[in-house]
Amino acid sequence: MPAAASASDTGAGNGVSRSACGELSALAGPAIRALSSQAASKQPLGRRRERVRVKWRWRRNMCSHYETKVVMHSAAFAPDGRLVTGVAHNSGMTVASSERRFLSIESSTDVMSVALGSGVPGERVWVYRGPGAAQSSLHLLPQVRALLAESGWALSSLDAVVYGRGPGSFTGLRTACAVAQGLALGAGLPVIGVDTLMTLAQQAAVASSQAGQVAPSRVTAVLDARMNEVYVAQYARPSGEALWQTVSPPQLCAPRALAAHVAAITGDETHAGLRWLVGNARKAYPDALDAVEGQWLDTVPDAEAMLSLAPSLLAAGLAEAAEQAQPVYVRDKVAQTTAEREAQRAKAEQA
């Protein structure tokens, strides 16, 4: 595992280290050169045969979601405006049409994970798990490089880069989004943003299958949002369906109000696995959430579970051009003021 970067190696406020910039450039470089070569030889990739101009934009020797970009003019886009995928597949690598390859990145909590594979159950997956949130930028790109090297796959041979778009740690979400966007732009790939809470729902389904239980058709995902709040969402997936449907989108909720909130969004319907609740919120607020009835799975969003969602999300047309990648915060406020913390402490003491 690489050594931690010094303060001088990290861009203030963006959480992306200078060394990470070099890693990003090295990973995306071959795909960028292949794309430039195709444009120079007048191979048409879209409505126009203009030369593709690729340029890394640097600012104060730092890179971030806003500062590091690959500029590709209209030749890299299809007539309907969608990003042409698999451009670099034509440069020295043949990929079978039936084989899918995805890279998934999840850093919305204190645990960061990266997974590489087809997303098909039973097939090999290369996975890394380590420190997340603010530390994600120190380890993410080196581990992406390591997984690609171990698998023998080129970045340009992937079908999409998948990332956890939120909600979760602001710094972790920005890091995952920035890296996914930078890699995808450089390699001419689309991105797939996945709700972190939907990833949790998928983990509940996997856990039930491993335990020999009936797969849940409805799952409530609950993630610690700090500041005495949780992120909560509910998802449903009828038997035989590949995609989770959003019953209630991610939103903020007070821990003590969770039981009533779940009851309200669930109604009187009965479902297999109705009482599945998944996430790390119960550990953060045990007094409030132990009273919420259900089968709890205490865990955090994981890239391997996200990877298993990728094939169905791609098939459903939910991939998008890399420049459209963006985090989903749900909450606008980063932290409480001192006065708010003191008021909350006083209220807890009176309770």
Coordinates of N, CA and C in Angstrom, one line a residue, residues 220 222 232 234 253 257-267 274 277 292-293:
T220 N -34.9 -1.7 2.9 CA -34.7 -0.4 3.4 C -33.3 -0.2 3.7
V222 N -30.2 2.2 5.1 CA -30.1 3.2 6.1 C -28.6 3.5 6.4
V232 N -31.8 7.5 4.3 CA -32.7 6.4 4.1 C -33.4 6.3 2.8
Q234 N -35.8 3.3 0.2 CA -36.3 2.0 0.1 C -36.4 1.5 -1.4
C253 N -33.3 11.7 7.6 CA -34.3 11.4 8.6 C -33.6 11.3 9.9
A257 N -37.0 9.0 14.3 CA -38.2 9.0 13.4 C -38.2 8.0 12.3
L258 N -37.1 7.1 12.3 CA -36.9 6.1 11.3 C -38.1 5.1 11.3
A259 N -38.4 4.6 12.4 CA -39.5 3.6 12.4 C -40.8 4.1 11.8
A260 N -41.2 5.3 12.2 CA -42.4 5.8 11.6 C -42.2 6.1 10.1
H261 N -41.1 6.5 9.7 CA -40.8 6.8 8.3 C -40.9 5.5 7.5
V262 N -40.3 4.4 7.9 CA -40.3 3.2 7.2 C -41.7 2.6 7.1
A263 N -42.5 2.8 8.2 CA -43.9 2.3 8.2 C -44.7 3.1 7.2
A264 N -44.4 4.4 7.1 CA -45.2 5.2 6.2 C -44.9 4.9 4.7
I265 N -43.7 4.6 4.4 CA -43.4 4.4 3.0 C -43.7 2.9 2.6
T266 N -43.8 2.0 3.6 CA -44.0 0.6 3.3 C -45.5 0.4 3.2
G267 N -46.4 1.0 4.0 CA -47.8 0.8 3.9 C -48.2 -0.5 4.5
L274 N -39.5 -8.1 3.5 CA -39.9 -6.8 3.8 C -39.1 -6.2 5.0
L277 N -33.3 -4.5 6.7 CA -32.8 -3.2 6.8 C -31.3 -3.3 6.7
V292 N -36.2 -0.4 15.9 CA -36.8 -0.6 14.5 C -36.8 -2.1 14.2
E293 N -38.0 -2.6 14.0 CA -38.1 -4.1 13.7 C -37.6 -4.4 12.3

